[in-house]
Coordinates of C-alpha atoms in Angstrom, one line a residue:
M1 CA -21.5 5.6 -13.4
I2 CA -18.2 4.5 -15.0
L3 CA -17.0 8.2 -15.3
F4 CA -18.6 9.2 -12.3
H5 CA -16.7 6.7 -10.1
T6 CA -13.5 7.6 -11.7
Y7 CA -13.8 11.4 -11.4
H8 CA -14.8 11.1 -7.7
Q9 CA -11.5 9.7 -6.9
H10 CA -10.0 12.0 -9.2
F11 CA -11.4 15.0 -7.3
T12 CA -11.3 13.8 -3.6
K13 CA -8.1 12.1 -4.1
E14 CA -9.1 9.1 -2.1
N15 CA -6.6 6.4 -1.6
F16 CA -7.1 2.6 -1.9
A17 CA -7.4 2.2 2.0
E18 CA -10.4 4.8 2.0
I19 CA -12.1 3.0 -0.7
F20 CA -11.8 -0.3 0.9
Q21 CA -13.3 1.0 4.0
R22 CA -16.2 2.2 2.4
T23 CA -17.0 -1.1 1.0
V24 CA -16.6 -2.6 4.1
K25 CA -19.0 -0.1 6.0
K26 CA -21.4 -0.7 3.2
H27 CA -21.5 -4.6 3.3
G28 CA -20.7 -5.2 7.0
R29 CA -17.9 -6.7 8.1
M30 CA -19.5 -10.2 8.7
A31 CA -20.8 -10.4 5.2
T32 CA -18.6 -13.4 3.2
A33 CA -15.7 -11.7 1.1
I34 CA -13.4 -14.6 0.0
Y35 CA -13.8 -18.1 -0.4
H36 CA -10.3 -20.1 -1.1
E37 CA -10.1 -23.9 -0.7
D38 CA -11.7 -24.8 2.7
Q39 CA -11.4 -20.9 3.8
V40 CA -14.1 -18.6 4.3
W41 CA -12.9 -14.8 4.8
T42 CA -15.3 -12.2 6.0
F43 CA -14.7 -8.5 5.0
G44 CA -13.8 -8.1 8.7
D45 CA -11.6 -10.8 8.7
L46 CA -9.9 -9.6 5.5
D47 CA -9.8 -5.8 6.9
A48 CA -8.3 -7.3 10.0
Y49 CA -5.5 -9.4 8.2
S50 CA -4.2 -6.1 5.8
N51 CA -4.1 -4.2 9.0
K52 CA -1.8 -6.6 10.7
V53 CA 0.3 -6.5 7.0
A54 CA 0.5 -2.5 7.1
N55 CA 1.4 -2.6 10.9
H56 CA 4.3 -5.0 9.9
L57 CA 5.7 -3.4 7.0
I58 CA 5.8 -0.1 9.0
S59 CA 7.4 -1.9 11.7
C60 CA 10.0 -2.9 9.4
G61 CA 10.8 0.7 8.2
L62 CA 9.1 0.6 5.0
K63 CA 7.3 3.6 4.1
R64 CA 5.0 5.3 1.6
G65 CA 6.2 5.1 -1.6
D66 CA 8.5 2.2 -1.2
V67 CA 7.8 -1.2 -3.2
I68 CA 7.6 -4.7 -1.9
F69 CA 7.6 -7.8 -4.3
M70 CA 4.9 -10.4 -4.3
L71 CA 5.9 -13.9 -5.7
M72 CA 2.6 -16.0 -4.8
Q73 CA 0.1 -18.1 -6.2
P74 CA -3.5 -17.0 -5.8
S75 CA -5.0 -17.1 -2.3
A76 CA -7.1 -14.9 0.4
A77 CA -3.7 -14.3 1.9
Y78 CA -2.5 -13.0 -1.3
L79 CA -5.3 -10.2 -1.5
G80 CA -4.5 -9.6 2.4
I81 CA -1.1 -8.8 1.7
W82 CA -1.8 -6.5 -1.6
L83 CA -4.5 -4.6 0.5
G84 CA -2.1 -4.4 3.6
A85 CA 0.8 -3.0 1.5
L86 CA -1.7 -0.4 0.1
K87 CA -2.9 0.9 3.7
A88 CA 0.6 1.6 4.3
G89 CA 1.2 3.3 1.2
I90 CA 3.6 0.9 -0.1
T91 CA 3.3 -0.6 -3.8
P92 CA 3.2 -4.1 -4.5
G93 CA 5.0 -5.2 -7.5
L94 CA 3.4 -8.6 -8.6
L95 CA 5.4 -11.0 -10.1
N96 CA 4.5 -13.7 -12.4
Y97 CA 5.1 -16.9 -10.6
N98 CA 5.6 -19.0 -13.7
L99 CA 9.0 -17.0 -14.0
R100 CA 12.2 -19.1 -13.3
N101 CA 16.0 -18.3 -13.2
A102 CA 17.1 -15.6 -15.7
S103 CA 13.4 -14.5 -16.3
L104 CA 12.8 -14.0 -12.8
T105 CA 15.9 -12.2 -12.1
R106 CA 15.4 -9.7 -14.8
S107 CA 12.0 -9.0 -13.0
L108 CA 13.4 -8.4 -9.7
D109 CA 15.9 -6.0 -11.4
E110 CA 13.3 -3.8 -13.0
L111 CA 11.9 -2.3 -9.6
D112 CA 14.0 -1.0 -6.7
A113 CA 12.0 -3.1 -4.0
K114 CA 12.9 -2.9 -0.4
A115 CA 11.4 -6.2 0.5
I116 CA 9.7 -9.5 -1.1
V117 CA 7.1 -11.7 0.2
V118 CA 7.5 -15.1 -1.2
G119 CA 4.8 -18.3 -1.4
N120 CA 5.8 -21.5 0.2
R121 CA 5.3 -23.3 -3.1
L122 CA 7.5 -20.9 -5.0
K123 CA 10.5 -20.8 -2.4
N124 CA 12.4 -23.0 -4.3
A125 CA 12.4 -20.9 -7.3
F126 CA 13.4 -17.8 -5.2
V127 CA 16.4 -19.7 -3.6
E128 CA 17.7 -20.8 -7.1
I129 CA 18.5 -17.3 -8.1
D130 CA 20.1 -16.7 -4.7
G131 CA 17.3 -14.4 -4.0
E132 CA 17.9 -14.2 -0.2
A133 CA 21.3 -12.4 -1.0
K134 CA 19.2 -9.8 -2.8
Y135 CA 17.8 -8.7 0.1
P136 CA 20.7 -8.6 3.0
N137 CA 18.9 -7.0 5.5
G138 CA 16.2 -9.8 6.1
M139 CA 13.7 -8.3 4.4
F140 CA 12.1 -11.3 3.0
W141 CA 9.4 -13.7 4.2
Y142 CA 8.0 -17.1 3.1
V143 CA 4.3 -17.1 3.9
D144 CA 2.3 -20.2 4.1
E145 CA -1.0 -19.7 2.4
A146 CA -2.7 -22.6 3.8
S147 CA -2.1 -21.3 7.4
S148 CA -3.0 -17.9 6.9
R149 CA -6.3 -18.6 7.7
P150 CA -9.2 -16.0 8.5
E151 CA -8.8 -16.7 12.4
S152 CA -5.0 -15.6 12.1
A153 CA -6.5 -11.9 11.4
F154 CA -7.6 -11.5 15.0
S155 CA -5.1 -13.8 16.9
N156 CA -1.6 -13.1 18.1
E157 CA -0.7 -16.6 19.1
A158 CA 2.7 -17.7 17.7
S159 CA 2.9 -19.6 14.5
S160 CA 5.8 -22.0 13.3
A161 CA 4.2 -22.1 9.6
G162 CA 6.6 -19.6 8.2
T163 CA 8.7 -16.5 8.8
W164 CA 5.6 -14.2 7.5
N165 CA 3.2 -16.0 9.5
Q166 CA 5.5 -15.4 12.2
A167 CA 5.7 -12.0 11.8
I168 CA 2.3 -11.4 11.2
A169 CA 1.0 -13.2 14.3
K170 CA 2.9 -10.7 16.5
S171 CA 1.5 -7.8 14.8
S172 CA -1.4 -5.7 15.8
W173 CA -4.7 -5.9 13.8
A174 CA -5.6 -2.3 14.7
P175 CA -5.7 0.3 11.8
P176 CA -2.5 1.5 10.8
P177 CA -1.8 5.1 10.6
K178 CA -4.3 6.8 8.3
L179 CA -2.8 8.0 4.8
S180 CA -2.9 11.7 4.1
R181 CA -4.7 12.4 0.3
I182 CA -1.6 13.8 -1.1
N183 CA -1.9 12.2 -4.7
G184 CA -4.8 11.2 -6.6
R185 CA -3.0 8.9 -8.7
E186 CA -1.2 6.8 -6.3
R187 CA 0.3 3.7 -7.7
V188 CA -1.7 0.5 -6.4
A189 CA 0.6 -2.3 -8.5
Y190 CA 3.2 -2.8 -10.8
L191 CA 2.0 -5.2 -13.4
Y192 CA 4.5 -6.9 -15.7
T193 CA 3.9 -7.2 -19.4
S194 CA 5.9 -7.4 -22.6
G195 CA 3.7 -4.8 -24.4
T196 CA 4.4 -5.7 -28.0
T197 CA 8.2 -5.1 -28.0
G198 CA 11.3 -6.2 -26.1
F199 CA 11.4 -8.0 -22.5
P200 CA 8.5 -7.8 -19.7
K201 CA 8.3 -4.2 -18.3
A202 CA 6.7 -3.1 -15.0
A203 CA 3.3 -1.2 -15.9
I204 CA 1.9 1.4 -13.5
I205 CA -1.3 0.9 -12.4
T206 CA -2.7 4.0 -10.6
T207 CA -5.7 4.2 -8.4
P208 CA -8.0 6.4 -11.0
R209 CA -6.9 3.6 -14.0
F210 CA -7.8 0.9 -11.4
I211 CA -11.2 2.4 -10.7
Y212 CA -12.1 3.1 -14.4
M213 CA -11.1 -0.6 -15.7
T214 CA -12.8 -2.2 -12.5
S215 CA -16.3 0.2 -13.0
G216 CA -16.1 -0.4 -16.6
T217 CA -16.1 -4.3 -16.1
R218 CA -18.9 -4.3 -13.8
Y219 CA -21.5 -1.8 -15.4
G220 CA -20.6 -3.3 -19.0
F221 CA -21.3 -6.5 -17.9
G222 CA -23.8 -6.0 -15.3
I223 CA -21.9 -7.6 -12.3
R224 CA -23.6 -7.2 -8.9
A225 CA -22.9 -7.3 -5.5
S226 CA -24.9 -10.2 -5.0
D227 CA -22.9 -12.2 -7.3
I228 CA -20.0 -14.6 -6.5
I229 CA -17.2 -14.5 -9.1
Y230 CA -14.9 -17.4 -9.6
I231 CA -11.2 -16.6 -10.3
S232 CA -8.9 -19.3 -11.8
V233 CA -6.4 -17.0 -13.5
P234 CA -3.5 -15.4 -12.2
L235 CA -3.6 -12.1 -10.0
H236 CA -0.6 -10.8 -11.6
H237 CA -2.7 -9.8 -14.6
T238 CA -5.1 -7.0 -15.4
L239 CA -7.8 -9.3 -15.6
G240 CA -7.5 -11.4 -12.3
L241 CA -6.3 -8.2 -10.4
I242 CA -8.3 -5.0 -11.7
C243 CA -11.4 -6.6 -13.5
G244 CA -11.9 -9.5 -10.7
V245 CA -10.3 -8.5 -7.4
G246 CA -11.2 -5.2 -7.9
Q247 CA -15.1 -6.0 -7.8
L248 CA -14.6 -7.1 -4.4
M249 CA -12.5 -4.0 -3.3
L250 CA -14.7 -1.3 -4.7
H251 CA -18.2 -2.6 -5.0
G252 CA -18.4 -5.8 -2.4
T253 CA -18.6 -8.7 -4.9
C254 CA -17.5 -12.1 -3.0
L255 CA -14.8 -13.8 -4.7
A256 CA -13.9 -17.5 -4.9
I257 CA -10.3 -17.7 -5.7
R258 CA -8.3 -21.1 -6.9
S259 CA -4.7 -21.0 -6.9
K260 CA -4.2 -22.6 -10.4
F261 CA -6.6 -23.3 -12.9
S262 CA -7.8 -26.8 -13.1
A263 CA -10.2 -28.0 -15.9
S264 CA -11.5 -31.2 -14.4
Q265 CA -12.3 -29.1 -11.2
F266 CA -13.7 -25.9 -12.6
W267 CA -17.5 -26.5 -12.7
D268 CA -17.2 -28.5 -9.3
D269 CA -15.9 -25.3 -7.6
C270 CA -18.6 -23.1 -9.2
I271 CA -21.1 -25.5 -7.8
K272 CA -19.4 -25.8 -4.4
Y273 CA -19.2 -22.2 -3.8
N274 CA -22.5 -21.2 -5.8
C275 CA -20.7 -19.0 -8.2
T276 CA -22.6 -17.0 -10.6
V277 CA -20.1 -15.5 -12.5
V278 CA -16.3 -16.8 -13.7
Q279 CA -13.4 -15.3 -15.6
Y280 CA -11.8 -16.5 -18.5
I281 CA -9.2 -16.4 -20.9
G282 CA -9.7 -18.1 -24.4
E283 CA -7.1 -20.8 -23.8
L284 CA -8.9 -21.8 -20.6
C285 CA -12.2 -22.2 -22.3
R286 CA -10.8 -24.6 -25.0
F287 CA -9.3 -26.6 -22.1
L288 CA -12.9 -27.2 -20.5
L289 CA -14.5 -28.1 -23.9
A290 CA -11.5 -30.7 -24.0
Q291 CA -12.5 -32.3 -20.8
P292 CA -15.0 -35.3 -21.1
P293 CA -18.8 -34.3 -20.7
K294 CA -20.0 -34.8 -17.4
P295 CA -23.3 -33.9 -15.4
T296 CA -21.5 -30.9 -13.7
D297 CA -21.3 -29.3 -16.9
T298 CA -24.7 -28.0 -16.4
M299 CA -25.2 -28.3 -12.9
H300 CA -24.0 -24.7 -12.0
R301 CA -25.6 -21.3 -11.5
V302 CA -23.0 -19.3 -13.6
R303 CA -25.1 -16.6 -15.4
L304 CA -21.9 -14.7 -16.9
A305 CA -18.4 -15.3 -18.3
Y306 CA -16.3 -12.6 -18.8
G307 CA -12.6 -12.1 -20.0
N308 CA -10.7 -11.8 -23.3
G309 CA -9.4 -13.8 -26.3
L310 CA -12.4 -15.8 -27.2
R311 CA -12.5 -17.2 -30.5
K312 CA -15.8 -17.1 -32.4
E313 CA -16.1 -21.0 -32.7
T314 CA -15.0 -21.7 -29.4
W315 CA -17.7 -19.1 -28.0
I316 CA -20.4 -20.9 -29.6
Q317 CA -19.4 -24.3 -28.3
F318 CA -18.7 -23.1 -24.6
Q319 CA -22.4 -21.5 -24.5
N320 CA -23.7 -24.6 -26.2
R321 CA -22.2 -27.1 -24.1
F322 CA -21.9 -25.3 -20.5
K323 CA -25.2 -23.2 -21.0
V324 CA -23.8 -20.1 -19.9
P325 CA -26.4 -17.4 -20.9
E326 CA -24.2 -14.4 -21.3
I327 CA -20.6 -14.0 -22.5
G328 CA -18.6 -10.4 -21.7
E329 CA -15.4 -10.3 -24.0
L330 CA -13.4 -7.4 -23.1
F331 CA -9.9 -5.8 -24.7
G332 CA -7.5 -3.5 -23.3
A333 CA -3.7 -4.0 -22.5
T334 CA -2.4 -3.6 -19.0
E335 CA -0.6 -0.3 -19.7
S336 CA -2.9 1.1 -22.3
N337 CA -6.0 3.6 -22.4
T338 CA -7.7 1.7 -25.0
S339 CA -10.2 -0.1 -23.2
I340 CA -13.2 -1.7 -24.7
V341 CA -16.5 -3.9 -23.8
N342 CA -18.7 -6.1 -25.7
C343 CA -22.0 -6.1 -23.7
D344 CA -24.6 -7.1 -26.3
Q345 CA -23.5 -10.6 -26.7
T346 CA -22.3 -10.1 -30.5
V347 CA -20.5 -13.3 -31.0
G348 CA -16.7 -13.1 -31.9
A349 CA -16.5 -9.4 -31.3
I350 CA -14.4 -7.6 -28.7
G351 CA -16.2 -4.2 -28.1
F352 CA -18.7 -1.9 -29.6
I353 CA -18.3 1.7 -30.4
P354 CA -21.2 3.6 -32.1
L355 CA -19.7 5.3 -35.2
C356 CA -21.8 8.2 -34.0
M357 CA -19.8 8.2 -30.3
R358 CA -16.1 8.4 -31.8
S359 CA -15.6 12.0 -30.9
S360 CA -16.8 11.2 -27.2
Y361 CA -14.7 8.1 -27.0
P362 CA -11.8 8.8 -29.0
I363 CA -10.3 5.2 -30.0
Y364 CA -9.5 4.9 -33.7
I365 CA -7.8 2.3 -36.2
I366 CA -5.0 3.6 -38.6
K367 CA -3.6 2.1 -41.3
M368 CA -0.1 0.4 -40.9
N369 CA 2.6 -0.6 -43.1
E370 CA 2.9 -4.4 -42.6
T371 CA 6.5 -4.3 -43.5
A372 CA 7.9 -1.9 -41.0
D373 CA 5.4 -1.8 -38.6
E374 CA 4.8 1.7 -38.7
P375 CA 1.9 3.8 -39.3
I376 CA 0.8 4.9 -43.1
R377 CA 1.1 8.9 -42.9
D378 CA -0.3 11.0 -45.6
P379 CA 2.4 12.4 -48.1
V380 CA 1.0 15.9 -48.1
T381 CA 0.0 16.4 -44.6
G382 CA 2.1 13.9 -42.7
L383 CA -0.6 12.7 -40.4
C384 CA -2.0 9.1 -39.9
I385 CA -4.9 7.7 -42.1
E386 CA -7.7 6.2 -40.6
C387 CA -9.1 2.8 -41.5
G388 CA -12.6 2.5 -43.0
P389 CA -15.0 -0.4 -42.4
N390 CA -13.6 -4.0 -42.5
E391 CA -9.8 -2.7 -42.8
V392 CA -7.3 -3.9 -40.7
G393 CA -5.2 -1.5 -38.7
Q394 CA -3.7 -0.6 -35.5
I395 CA -6.1 0.5 -32.7
I396 CA -5.0 3.9 -30.9
G397 CA -6.3 5.8 -28.0
R398 CA -6.0 9.6 -27.6
I399 CA -4.1 10.9 -24.4
N400 CA -5.4 13.3 -22.5
E401 CA -3.8 13.6 -19.0
N402 CA -6.3 16.0 -17.5
N403 CA -9.0 13.1 -18.2
P404 CA -8.5 10.2 -15.7
S405 CA -10.3 7.9 -18.1
R406 CA -8.0 9.1 -21.3
S407 CA -4.6 9.4 -19.3
Y408 CA -1.5 7.4 -20.1
D409 CA 0.6 5.9 -17.3
G410 CA 2.6 3.4 -19.0
Y411 CA 5.8 2.0 -17.8
L412 CA 8.1 2.8 -14.7
N413 CA 11.0 3.4 -17.4
R414 CA 10.1 6.3 -19.1
D415 CA 12.0 5.5 -22.1
D416 CA 9.9 2.4 -22.7
S417 CA 6.6 4.6 -22.2
E418 CA 7.8 6.9 -24.7
K419 CA 8.0 4.3 -27.4
K420 CA 3.9 3.5 -27.2
I421 CA 3.4 7.3 -28.0
L422 CA 2.5 8.3 -31.4
R423 CA 2.3 12.0 -32.0
N424 CA 0.8 14.7 -34.8
V425 CA -1.7 11.7 -35.6
F426 CA -4.6 13.7 -36.7
K427 CA -3.2 16.9 -36.3
Q428 CA -0.1 18.6 -35.0
G429 CA 1.0 18.2 -31.5
D430 CA -2.0 15.6 -30.7
Q431 CA -0.7 12.4 -28.5
W432 CA -2.0 8.9 -29.0
F433 CA -1.4 5.5 -27.2
A434 CA 0.0 2.6 -29.8
S435 CA -1.7 -0.4 -28.8
G436 CA 0.0 -2.8 -31.0
D437 CA -3.0 -4.6 -31.7
L438 CA -4.6 -5.1 -35.2
L439 CA -8.2 -4.7 -35.0
Y440 CA -10.9 -4.0 -37.6
Y441 CA -14.4 -2.6 -37.1
D442 CA -17.7 -3.6 -39.2
E443 CA -20.4 -1.0 -40.6
L444 CA -22.0 -1.3 -37.3
G445 CA -19.3 -0.4 -35.3
Y446 CA -18.3 -3.8 -33.8
L447 CA -14.5 -4.2 -33.4
F448 CA -12.9 -7.4 -34.1
F449 CA -9.3 -8.7 -33.4
S450 CA -6.6 -9.6 -36.0
D451 CA -3.1 -9.8 -35.2
R452 CA -0.4 -8.2 -33.2
V453 CA 2.7 -6.2 -34.3
G454 CA 6.0 -5.9 -32.9
D455 CA 8.0 -8.9 -31.5
T456 CA 5.6 -10.3 -29.2
F457 CA 3.1 -12.9 -29.2
R458 CA 0.3 -14.6 -26.7
W459 CA 0.4 -18.3 -26.0
H460 CA -1.6 -20.0 -23.2
G461 CA -2.9 -16.4 -22.3
E462 CA 0.5 -14.9 -21.6
N463 CA 2.6 -12.4 -23.7
V464 CA 5.8 -14.1 -25.0
S465 CA 8.7 -11.8 -25.7
T466 CA 10.8 -13.1 -28.7
S467 CA 13.6 -11.2 -27.4
E468 CA 13.7 -12.9 -24.2
V469 CA 13.4 -16.4 -25.9
E470 CA 16.4 -15.5 -28.3
A471 CA 18.5 -14.1 -25.8
V472 CA 18.2 -17.5 -24.1
L473 CA 19.2 -19.5 -27.4
M474 CA 21.7 -17.2 -28.2
K475 CA 23.5 -17.5 -25.0
E476 CA 23.6 -21.4 -25.7
F477 CA 24.5 -20.7 -29.5
P478 CA 26.5 -17.8 -29.7
D479 CA 27.8 -18.3 -33.4
T480 CA 24.3 -19.2 -34.7
G481 CA 21.6 -17.3 -36.4
I482 CA 18.4 -17.6 -34.4
N483 CA 14.8 -16.2 -35.1
V484 CA 11.8 -16.5 -32.9
Y485 CA 8.3 -15.8 -33.8
G486 CA 4.8 -17.0 -33.3
V487 CA 2.9 -19.4 -35.7
L488 CA -0.9 -20.4 -36.1
V489 CA -1.9 -23.7 -34.7
P490 CA -5.4 -25.0 -35.5
G491 CA -7.7 -25.3 -32.9
T492 CA -5.6 -23.4 -30.4
E493 CA -5.5 -19.7 -29.2
G494 CA -2.9 -17.4 -29.8
R495 CA 0.5 -18.0 -31.3
A496 CA 2.9 -21.1 -30.7
G497 CA 6.4 -20.4 -30.4
M498 CA 8.7 -21.4 -33.5
A499 CA 12.5 -21.1 -32.9
A500 CA 14.2 -21.0 -36.3
F501 CA 18.1 -21.9 -36.7
E502 CA 20.5 -21.0 -39.4
V503 CA 22.6 -24.1 -39.7
D504 CA 24.8 -25.7 -42.1
F505 CA 23.0 -29.0 -43.1
K506 CA 26.1 -30.4 -45.3
S507 CA 28.3 -30.6 -42.1
M508 CA 25.7 -31.6 -39.7
S509 CA 25.4 -35.1 -38.7
T510 CA 22.4 -36.8 -37.3
D511 CA 24.2 -37.3 -33.6
Q512 CA 24.8 -33.6 -33.9
E513 CA 21.1 -32.6 -34.5
Q514 CA 20.1 -34.6 -31.6
V515 CA 22.8 -33.2 -29.4
M516 CA 21.5 -29.3 -30.6
V517 CA 17.9 -30.3 -29.9
G518 CA 19.0 -31.6 -26.6
K519 CA 20.6 -28.3 -25.7
I520 CA 17.8 -26.4 -27.0
Y521 CA 15.3 -28.1 -24.7
S522 CA 17.8 -28.0 -21.5
S523 CA 18.2 -24.1 -21.9
T524 CA 14.9 -23.2 -22.4
E525 CA 13.2 -25.6 -19.7
K526 CA 15.5 -23.9 -17.3
A527 CA 15.3 -20.7 -18.2
L528 CA 12.0 -19.9 -19.6
P529 CA 8.7 -20.2 -18.1
P530 CA 6.2 -23.0 -19.7
Y531 CA 4.5 -20.7 -22.0
A532 CA 7.5 -18.9 -23.3
R533 CA 9.2 -22.2 -24.6
P534 CA 9.3 -22.7 -28.3
Q535 CA 6.9 -25.7 -29.5
F536 CA 8.5 -25.8 -32.9
L537 CA 11.9 -25.8 -34.2
R538 CA 13.1 -25.1 -37.8
L539 CA 16.6 -25.7 -39.2
C540 CA 17.3 -23.6 -42.1
E541 CA 20.5 -23.2 -44.4
H542 CA 19.4 -19.3 -44.9
F543 CA 17.1 -16.7 -43.3
E544 CA 15.2 -15.0 -46.0
M545 CA 16.1 -11.3 -45.3
T546 CA 13.5 -8.5 -45.6
N547 CA 14.8 -5.4 -47.3
L548 CA 13.8 -2.4 -45.3

C-alpha cells in the first residue's frame, strides 16, 4: 500500500489540493479534523479556511512556484495557512520558531520568499531583526491563532485581531482556481535541517516524498482513520508535519495539536481529546518520566506512541509506567531517502530489514574511516566495503530518480545536495545518499543507532550546527581558538554542547575568567536558540590537533 499510494501520485501527477479534496469527500465535511486548545475544526472548516488563504495570497499577486515563509507555533490556523498556500501553488518555507537574531536572519536569507506570516507570539523575534524591512511591499502579516477560529472559515466579518485575520475575513471561502497537473514532484514545503555539516539548510519536500513517508508511517505502525493523534512536537520538522499532519491530510485521521510541549499537561490533554496515538522524540519521553507520578499516567486511551530517538532504557521505563502497548520507532533524515520503521516492538531497534530483502530495499551500512569521516574503500577496486553484523558504519540509500521512493530531492542549494551523494559505491557509476548516521545491524537484520559523523549533533530533539555556534563565539572572541562539539551526558538523549576555548591561563585572572564567561553567556543567549547554546565550557592552554 505504501508503494501504491506513492506510485499512484507519481503517475497521475495529482497535486496536494486534489489529494486533500479526496480526503474531505471520503470523510465528510462535518467530521472532526483538528482539536486545538478549545477549538474544534471540521474538515469543512479547514477546507473553507484554506480556500480563504489561497484566494488572499492570489489577490496579493503571489503565483504558482512562489515561496511564503511561516514563522508560527503549531495551531489549527497553521495547518490552514500551509494548506491554503499549497492550494494556490505556493510553497511554504517552515521556519523554526525557536530561532532568533542571526540564526533567524540566516534562515530568511536562504529562500527568496515573497511574503511571510508571523504568529503574534513571535512578532518580537521578527521585529528584532527588522524583518518588516525585508518585505517593503507590505507582504508580511501577523496572525492571531487564538482568533483564527473555525467559525471564521465561513465569515466575512471584519476582525481587529491582527493584520492576517483582517485580510482573511475579507477573502472568499469559495475554492480557488484549480491547479493544472503539470509536475508530479511539486514542492509542498521547505524544512530546515543542518544535516551533518554546516549551517541549517532548506531541504526540499516534494509531494511523492510526503506521501511515501506518511504512508510508511501509517501502514508500518497501523494508524487508523478512527485514531486521534496527539501532536506536541514542532510542525517545522518531518515528524510533526509529514508523519503527523500527513495522517490528517492524506488519510483523514483526526489530530489534537498543542502549540508547545508541556510535560505536566501531556496526559491530561490525551484524556481531554480521547487521543489513541501520540508522537514523541526521545527527550520528550524522558521529560514525561521525570514528572511526579499521578493517576492520569494510566487513565488515557493511548495505544501507540511513535517517533524517533528513544533509547532502550527509556523505552522500557516509558511502557512500564504509562502502559502504552505499542512503540513505533522510525528513522529517516529530512532530506534523505533512507527511511526505516520498527514495526514489531523490538526494544531499542530503529528498524528492521530482513537480510533476504536487501536487494528490493537498497539500504546498506558501509565501513567508515573514523578519523576522516570518509568511507573506507577497497584498495584494489576503489569501491566501498559493506559492514558485517554488529559492525558500526554509515547507513546509505541508493538513489534512483525513476523511482519515487528512492529519489533524492536534497536541498535548495544544489552544492549542499551534491555533498551528500556518494558515487562508485558498489559499482562504477552508482549513486547513494550518505546519511551521516552511524548504525549497525544484528544477525537478524534489526538496526540500531550508534552515533553521527560530521560537525552536527542532536540535543533536545534538534540538530545543532557546531559551525553556527562557533561563528557566534568567534565574533565575540576573534583572537581565541574555539572548538564546539557534543558530549554524552548520562541520563539524557543525544549530546550536549561543549565549547572549548584556547586561552593562556598564566596571564588570565579570575576576574577576566568571569568576564569571559559572562560574554559567552550573553552572546549565545542573544544569538542562538536554547537547544544550540553550549551547556559546558572548557578552557584549555592548547588544543590537541589530529594529523590527517
